[in-house]
Short mmCIF file of C-alpha atoms and ligand atoms in Angstrom, two decimals:
data_model
loop_
_atom_site.label_atom_id
_atom_site.label_comp_id
_atom_site.label_asym_id
_atom_site.label_seq_id
_atom_site.Cartn_x
_atom_site.Cartn_y
_atom_site.Cartn_z
CA MET A 1 6.43 3.57 17.00
CA LYS A 2 6.77 7.16 15.88
CA PHE A 3 3.72 8.57 14.05
CA ALA A 4 2.97 11.42 11.66
CA THR A 5 -0.35 12.53 10.27
CA ILE A 6 -0.43 14.08 6.79
CA GLY A 7 -3.32 16.46 6.19
CA HIS A 8 -3.58 19.57 4.03
CA LEU A 9 -4.85 23.14 4.20
CA LEU A 10 -8.60 23.64 4.16
CA ASN A 11 -8.34 27.00 2.33
CA GLU A 12 -5.74 29.64 1.31
CA LYS A 13 -6.01 31.57 4.60
CA ASN A 14 -5.17 28.49 6.65
CA ILE A 15 -1.41 28.80 6.10
CA GLU A 16 -1.37 32.12 8.01
CA GLN A 17 -2.29 30.24 11.21
CA PHE A 18 1.01 28.34 11.32
CA PRO A 19 4.30 29.73 12.65
CA GLU A 20 6.92 30.07 9.88
CA SER A 21 9.24 27.70 11.74
CA TRP A 22 6.71 24.90 11.07
CA ILE A 23 6.90 25.28 7.27
CA HIS A 24 9.36 23.02 5.45
CA GLY A 25 8.91 23.42 1.69
CA ASN A 26 5.53 21.90 0.79
CA LEU A 27 4.86 20.59 4.28
CA VAL A 28 3.81 22.15 7.57
CA VAL A 29 5.27 20.10 10.46
CA SER A 30 4.31 20.58 14.11
CA PRO A 31 6.93 20.43 16.85
CA GLU A 32 7.43 16.89 18.20
CA LEU A 33 4.42 15.74 20.21
CA ASP A 34 4.70 13.41 23.17
CA VAL A 35 1.57 11.44 24.05
CA TYR A 36 2.37 9.44 27.20
CA GLY A 37 5.84 8.71 25.75
CA THR A 38 4.69 7.99 22.17
CA LYS A 39 6.16 10.61 19.89
CA GLY A 40 5.14 12.03 16.54
CA TYR A 41 4.08 15.00 14.43
CA ILE A 42 0.97 16.50 12.93
CA THR A 43 1.80 17.66 9.42
CA GLY A 44 -0.04 19.07 6.43
CA LEU A 45 0.62 19.64 2.76
CA THR A 46 0.47 23.29 1.71
CA LEU A 47 -2.21 22.40 -0.87
CA THR A 48 -5.79 23.54 -0.26
CA ALA A 49 -8.76 21.13 -0.31
CA ARG A 50 -9.71 22.41 -3.76
CA GLN A 51 -6.17 21.89 -5.09
CA MET A 52 -6.16 18.38 -3.61
CA MET A 53 -9.20 17.50 -5.71
CA GLU A 54 -8.52 19.60 -8.84
CA LEU A 55 -4.77 19.30 -9.53
CA PRO A 56 -3.75 16.25 -11.59
CA ARG A 57 -3.98 13.18 -9.37
CA GLU A 58 -0.32 12.17 -10.07
CA THR A 59 0.88 15.61 -8.88
CA VAL A 60 -1.04 15.39 -5.62
CA ARG A 61 0.06 11.80 -5.02
CA LYS A 62 3.69 12.88 -5.52
CA TYR A 63 3.26 15.56 -2.84
CA ILE A 64 1.91 12.91 -0.45
CA LEU A 65 4.63 10.38 -1.20
CA ASP A 66 7.38 13.02 -0.93
CA ALA A 67 5.97 13.99 2.47
CA ALA A 68 5.91 10.36 3.63
CA LEU A 69 9.51 9.82 2.48
CA PHE A 70 10.68 13.07 4.11
CA LEU A 71 9.00 12.15 7.41
CA GLN A 72 10.50 8.67 7.25
CA LYS A 73 14.04 9.85 6.48
CA ASP A 74 14.37 13.13 8.39
CA TYR A 75 12.00 12.51 11.32
CA GLY A 76 12.30 8.74 11.82
CA VAL A 77 8.56 8.21 11.42
CA ASP A 78 7.32 4.56 11.38
CA ILE A 79 3.65 5.10 10.57
CA ILE A 80 1.79 7.77 8.66
CA GLN A 81 -1.87 8.60 8.83
CA LEU A 82 -3.55 9.97 5.72
CA GLY A 83 -5.74 12.85 6.89
CA ALA A 84 -8.70 14.56 5.19
CA LEU A 85 -8.60 14.27 1.38
CA THR A 86 -5.20 12.51 1.21
CA THR A 87 -7.21 9.27 1.62
CA SER A 88 -9.59 10.17 -1.22
CA VAL A 89 -6.80 10.78 -3.76
CA THR A 90 -4.86 7.60 -2.92
CA ASP A 91 -7.61 4.97 -3.26
CA GLY A 92 -8.18 4.91 0.48
CA GLY A 93 -4.41 4.87 1.12
CA VAL A 94 -3.88 1.64 -0.85
CA TRP A 95 -1.69 3.50 -3.39
CA VAL A 96 0.65 4.83 -0.68
CA ALA A 97 1.01 1.43 0.98
CA LYS A 98 2.16 -0.02 -2.37
CA GLN A 99 4.96 2.51 -2.97
CA LYS A 100 8.38 0.84 -2.69
CA GLY A 101 10.42 3.78 -1.34
CA TYR A 102 8.19 4.17 1.71
CA LYS A 103 8.96 1.36 4.16
CA GLY A 104 6.66 2.33 7.02
CA TYR A 105 3.01 1.61 7.80
CA VAL A 106 -0.04 3.49 6.53
CA ASN A 107 -3.36 4.11 8.27
CA HIS A 108 -6.20 6.21 6.85
CA GLY A 109 -7.63 6.83 10.32
CA ASP A 110 -11.11 6.27 8.91
CA SER A 111 -11.92 3.26 11.11
CA TYR A 112 -12.13 5.23 14.32
CA THR A 113 -13.67 8.17 12.45
CA ALA A 114 -16.48 5.92 11.16
CA ALA A 115 -16.95 4.51 14.66
CA VAL A 116 -17.20 8.01 16.14
CA THR A 117 -19.56 9.10 13.36
CA CYS A 118 -21.98 6.31 14.31
CA GLN A 119 -21.60 7.17 18.00
CA VAL A 120 -22.38 10.83 17.24
CA VAL A 121 -25.50 9.94 15.24
CA LEU A 122 -26.90 7.70 17.98
CA LYS A 123 -25.92 10.10 20.76
CA ALA A 124 -27.56 13.00 18.88
CA LEU A 125 -30.84 11.09 18.51
CA HIS A 126 -30.78 10.23 22.20
CA PHE A 127 -30.04 13.91 23.01
CA PHE A 128 -33.15 14.99 21.09
CA ASP A 129 -35.30 12.12 22.51
CA LEU A 130 -35.64 10.42 19.12
CA GLU A 131 -35.53 6.73 18.22
CA PRO A 132 -33.50 5.69 15.13
CA SER A 133 -36.21 3.20 14.18
CA ASP A 134 -38.63 6.13 13.64
CA GLN A 135 -36.19 8.17 11.56
CA ILE A 136 -35.06 8.49 7.96
CA ILE A 137 -31.32 8.91 7.48
CA ALA A 138 -29.34 10.08 4.45
CA ILE A 139 -25.65 9.19 4.13
CA VAL A 140 -23.86 11.39 1.60
CA GLY A 141 -20.66 9.78 0.29
CA ALA A 142 -22.12 6.36 1.12
CA TYR A 143 -19.70 4.19 -0.89
CA GLY A 144 -16.63 6.11 0.35
CA VAL A 145 -14.37 4.58 3.02
CA ILE A 146 -16.16 6.18 5.99
CA GLY A 147 -19.58 6.20 4.29
CA GLU A 148 -19.49 2.46 3.60
CA ALA A 149 -18.69 1.49 7.19
CA ALA A 150 -21.19 3.99 8.60
CA SER A 151 -23.86 2.64 6.22
CA LYS A 152 -23.23 -0.96 7.31
CA ILE A 153 -23.61 0.00 10.98
CA LEU A 154 -26.38 2.61 10.84
CA VAL A 155 -28.78 1.56 8.07
CA PRO A 156 -30.18 -1.51 9.91
CA GLN A 157 -31.06 0.69 12.89
CA PHE A 158 -33.15 3.23 10.94
CA GLN A 159 -36.66 3.14 9.50
CA HIS A 160 -35.31 3.98 6.04
CA ALA A 161 -31.98 5.13 4.58
CA ILE A 162 -31.11 7.12 1.47
CA LEU A 163 -27.55 6.32 0.39
CA ILE A 164 -26.12 9.06 -1.80
CA GLY A 165 -23.08 9.11 -4.09
CA ARG A 166 -22.03 10.46 -7.48
CA ARG A 167 -21.55 7.30 -9.55
CA LYS A 168 -24.37 4.81 -9.97
CA GLU A 169 -22.08 1.85 -10.74
CA LYS A 170 -20.25 2.30 -7.41
CA PHE A 171 -23.37 1.29 -5.45
CA LYS A 172 -23.28 -2.34 -6.63
CA ASP A 173 -20.87 -3.62 -3.96
CA LEU A 174 -22.39 -1.47 -1.25
CA GLU A 175 -25.90 -2.79 -1.94
CA LYS A 176 -24.70 -6.38 -1.41
CA ASN A 177 -23.25 -5.58 1.99
CA ILE A 178 -25.99 -3.54 3.65
CA ASN A 179 -28.91 -4.85 5.68
CA GLY A 180 -32.06 -2.86 6.30
CA ASP A 181 -34.46 -0.73 4.34
CA PHE A 182 -32.59 1.57 1.93
CA GLU A 183 -32.44 3.12 -1.50
CA THR A 184 -29.42 4.42 -3.42
CA THR A 185 -29.30 7.56 -5.53
CA VAL A 186 -26.93 9.97 -7.28
CA GLU A 187 -29.21 12.87 -6.40
CA LEU A 188 -28.70 14.95 -3.29
CA LYS A 189 -32.02 13.72 -1.93
CA THR A 190 -31.76 14.97 1.63
CA LYS A 191 -34.70 17.36 1.85
CA GLU A 192 -37.10 14.87 3.47
CA THR A 193 -34.64 13.21 5.85
CA ASP A 194 -34.47 13.58 9.63
CA VAL A 195 -30.75 12.86 9.88
CA ILE A 196 -27.97 13.51 7.36
CA VAL A 197 -24.41 12.20 7.58
CA THR A 198 -21.91 13.85 5.22
CA ALA A 199 -18.69 11.94 4.49
CA THR A 200 -17.71 13.24 1.07
CA SER A 201 -14.58 14.33 -0.76
CA HIS A 202 -16.41 17.41 -2.03
CA PRO A 203 -13.88 20.18 -1.28
CA ASP A 204 -16.27 22.75 0.20
CA ALA A 205 -19.93 23.54 1.01
CA LEU A 206 -22.36 21.00 -0.38
CA LEU A 207 -25.58 21.29 1.62
CA GLN A 208 -27.58 24.48 1.11
CA PRO A 209 -30.65 25.61 3.11
CA GLU A 210 -32.98 24.09 0.48
CA HIS A 211 -31.45 20.63 1.06
CA LEU A 212 -32.45 20.52 4.71
CA ALA A 213 -35.73 19.46 6.34
CA LYS A 214 -37.05 21.47 9.27
CA ASP A 215 -35.19 20.54 12.49
CA ALA A 216 -32.85 18.19 10.60
CA ILE A 217 -29.81 16.79 12.42
CA ILE A 218 -26.67 16.94 10.27
CA VAL A 219 -23.60 15.00 11.35
CA ASP A 220 -20.89 16.62 9.25
CA VAL A 221 -17.80 14.42 9.08
CA SER A 222 -16.37 15.99 5.94
CA GLN A 223 -13.22 18.10 6.12
CA PRO A 224 -13.61 20.74 4.82
CA PRO A 225 -17.14 20.75 6.25
CA ASN A 226 -20.02 20.20 3.81
CA LEU A 227 -22.37 22.35 5.90
CA THR A 228 -21.01 25.85 6.45
CA TYR A 229 -21.34 28.10 9.44
CA GLU A 230 -23.22 30.58 7.22
CA VAL A 231 -25.89 28.01 6.27
CA CYS A 232 -26.31 27.15 9.96
CA GLN A 233 -26.91 30.88 10.63
CA GLN A 234 -29.57 30.98 7.91
CA ARG A 235 -31.30 27.89 9.31
CA PRO A 236 -31.44 28.21 13.13
CA ASP A 237 -33.91 25.29 13.29
CA ILE A 238 -31.34 22.69 12.16
CA HIS A 239 -28.68 21.01 14.30
CA ARG A 240 -25.20 20.66 12.78
CA ILE A 241 -22.97 18.34 14.77
CA ASP A 242 -19.25 17.69 14.26
CA GLY A 243 -18.82 14.14 13.04
CA GLY A 244 -15.17 13.39 13.64
CA TYR A 245 -13.97 15.22 16.75
CA VAL A 246 -13.06 13.42 19.94
CA ASP A 247 -11.74 14.62 23.27
CA PHE A 248 -7.99 14.34 23.71
CA PRO A 249 -6.58 13.33 27.11
CA VAL A 250 -3.45 15.40 26.40
CA GLN A 251 -3.28 18.96 25.18
CA ILE A 252 -2.06 19.13 21.57
CA VAL A 253 -2.07 22.69 20.31
CA ILE A 254 -2.92 22.77 16.61
CA PRO A 255 -4.01 26.14 15.22
CA GLY A 256 -7.72 26.16 14.33
CA MET A 257 -8.60 23.18 16.54
CA PRO A 258 -11.05 23.68 19.43
CA PRO A 259 -9.18 23.31 22.75
CA GLY A 260 -9.20 19.76 24.10
CA LYS A 261 -10.56 18.27 20.84
CA ASN A 262 -8.93 16.71 17.83
CA PHE A 263 -9.83 14.57 14.86
CA ALA A 264 -10.69 10.92 15.42
CA CYS A 265 -8.33 9.95 12.57
CA ILE A 266 -5.40 11.56 14.40
CA ALA A 267 -6.43 9.73 17.57
CA GLU A 268 -6.44 6.44 15.64
CA VAL A 269 -2.84 6.65 14.48
CA ILE A 270 -1.63 7.79 17.89
CA MET A 271 -3.42 4.81 19.48
CA GLN A 272 -1.97 2.41 16.89
CA ALA A 273 1.51 3.75 17.63
CA MET A 274 0.88 3.39 21.39
CA GLU A 275 -0.23 -0.21 20.78
CA ASN A 276 2.87 -0.79 18.60
CA GLU A 277 0.60 -2.46 16.04
CA ARG A 278 2.76 -2.90 12.91
CA LYS A 279 0.07 -3.13 10.22
CA ASN A 280 -1.48 -1.09 7.42
CA HIS A 281 -5.11 -0.01 7.73
CA VAL A 282 -6.04 1.17 4.24
CA GLY A 283 -9.00 0.76 1.87
CA SER A 284 -12.36 -0.63 2.92
CA ILE A 285 -12.80 -0.70 6.71
CA ASP A 286 -12.66 -3.98 8.60
CA LEU A 287 -15.49 -3.64 11.13
CA HIS A 288 -13.58 -5.84 13.58
CA HIS A 289 -10.72 -3.30 13.51
CA LEU A 290 -13.25 -0.48 13.87
CA ARG A 291 -14.46 -2.05 17.14
CA THR A 292 -10.83 -2.47 18.25
CA THR A 293 -10.25 1.28 17.76
CA GLU A 294 -13.21 1.93 20.07
CA GLN A 295 -11.62 -0.29 22.72
CA TRP A 296 -8.28 1.51 22.33
CA ALA A 297 -10.11 4.83 22.71
CA GLU A 298 -11.68 3.71 26.01
CA LYS A 299 -8.28 2.52 27.20
CA TYR A 300 -6.40 5.73 26.33
CA GLY A 301 -9.19 8.30 26.74
CA PHE A 302 -9.63 9.51 23.15
CA ILE A 303 -13.40 9.38 23.48
CA LEU A 304 -16.44 11.37 22.45
CA LYS A 305 -17.60 13.14 25.60
CA GLU A 306 -20.03 15.71 24.20
CA LEU A 307 -21.71 16.72 20.97
CA THR A 308 -20.21 19.82 19.38
CA ASN A 309 -20.85 22.09 16.43
CA TYR A 310 -17.71 23.76 15.08
CA GLY A 311 -16.11 22.73 18.38
CA LYS A 312 -18.78 24.35 20.61
CA ARG A 313 -21.07 22.25 22.80
CA VAL A 314 -24.46 21.56 21.16
CA ASN A 315 -27.51 22.81 23.06
CA ARG A 316 -31.18 22.14 22.40
CA ASN A 317 -32.66 25.12 20.49
N1 NAP B 401 -13.33 14.34 11.14
C1 NAP B 401 -12.38 13.42 10.96
O1 NAP B 401 -11.70 12.96 11.90
C2 NAP B 401 -12.15 12.88 9.59
C3 NAP B 401 -11.27 11.82 9.44
C4 NAP B 401 -11.08 11.29 8.17
C5 NAP B 401 -11.75 11.86 7.08
N2 NAP B 401 -12.56 12.91 7.27
C6 NAP B 401 -13.29 13.51 6.15
O2 NAP B 401 -14.35 12.61 5.79
C7 NAP B 401 -14.66 12.74 4.40
C8 NAP B 401 -14.70 11.35 3.76
O3 NAP B 401 -13.45 10.73 3.87
P1 NAP B 401 -13.18 9.31 3.21
O4 NAP B 401 -11.79 8.95 3.58
O5 NAP B 401 -14.31 8.39 3.51
O6 NAP B 401 -13.22 9.71 1.65
P2 NAP B 401 -13.54 8.80 0.36
O7 NAP B 401 -13.26 7.39 0.63
O8 NAP B 401 -12.87 9.48 -0.77
O9 NAP B 401 -15.12 8.96 0.21
C9 NAP B 401 -15.69 10.17 -0.17
C10 NAP B 401 -16.88 9.87 -1.04
O10 NAP B 401 -17.58 11.10 -1.29
C11 NAP B 401 -18.16 10.97 -2.57
N3 NAP B 401 -18.52 12.30 -3.03
C12 NAP B 401 -17.73 13.34 -3.38
N4 NAP B 401 -18.45 14.41 -3.73
C13 NAP B 401 -19.76 14.03 -3.62
C14 NAP B 401 -20.99 14.69 -3.86
N5 NAP B 401 -21.02 15.95 -4.30
N6 NAP B 401 -22.14 14.01 -3.63
C15 NAP B 401 -22.11 12.73 -3.19
N7 NAP B 401 -20.96 12.05 -2.95
C16 NAP B 401 -19.80 12.70 -3.15
C17 NAP B 401 -17.06 10.32 -3.40
O11 NAP B 401 -17.63 9.74 -4.56
P3 NAP B 401 -16.75 9.43 -5.86
O12 NAP B 401 -15.82 8.32 -5.47
O13 NAP B 401 -17.75 9.03 -6.88
O14 NAP B 401 -16.01 10.69 -6.17
C18 NAP B 401 -16.51 9.29 -2.41
O15 NAP B 401 -17.14 8.05 -2.54
C19 NAP B 401 -13.59 13.67 3.83
O16 NAP B 401 -14.11 14.98 3.75
C20 NAP B 401 -12.48 13.65 4.87
O17 NAP B 401 -11.72 14.85 4.89
C21 NAP B 401 -12.79 13.43 8.49
#
């Protein structure tokens, strides 16, 4: 199966990082990649994260569908992966999978991202000699696609969890499906927590120094990141850790990516294509599939080897 990921720009300056030959109208398309014989492309809409969330939803969805149709017709792509906020604006990819003109498969890549997020959290606690059962965790974006799966897996392991979102009514389903000691809130109640996971569709910085407890560990999955480099500089006591990067067994050169690393969601679609699994993975995450993605990752080497912050290895302060 031939794959393509569809992401978008993080900010206006991003476009300058790509060679002009990669730009095709509203889409940036990488040269053809070859991962142990499985071929595909990494692509991105020329919309910024803010435009993704602020332009009318129908306009943004049209960009995404046009990209999927173009990749299907002109590049022979069989499966697309909805990267970054393309999942958020398409109901977790469900909308794309329902479109008649697009005949291929759709994967949001969030299953392996959620798996890696949980791995990062537990690995980080181990790294700092802490036990989850003694810690309070906050999950921001808790009823989102990644947030929901991460909440199901992590909450039972912690002393207490604060599940954070923006709409009170959206917590009803989540509350039924979570075990453990937790509360839900629409306030950004992170100040007293030991660990924070961010998995939001907020298009830029969300956490400010006043939202962070001393020595807090922040696993930032969001793209664009919810915890900026500047805030990390202002708060040298805290530990920001990348939530969704994994090591890649093959070198894929994408401007802006730390060497040897790439997003877990990109790894997921490549692994699905390598497995020739002809299925959609959209909407709420099936935890059985999430575990399967971890097995694929072991098999093909797309694993989390070290904790990083903005791509650089995390050290103890
Ligand atoms: N690193 C990686 O490999 C990787 C892979 C995939 C995705 N991601 C990133 O992970 C993040 C989550 O992705 P997803 O697919 O799970 O998105 P999603 O399903 O849209 O979930 C995002 C959630 O964030 C909530 N939210 C937005 N702004 C918020 C705020 N200010 N406070 C609290 N909650 C807020 C949204 O609530 P409402 O529904 O009420 O708006 C939504 O439930 C995105 O930033 C995406 O780019 C990273």
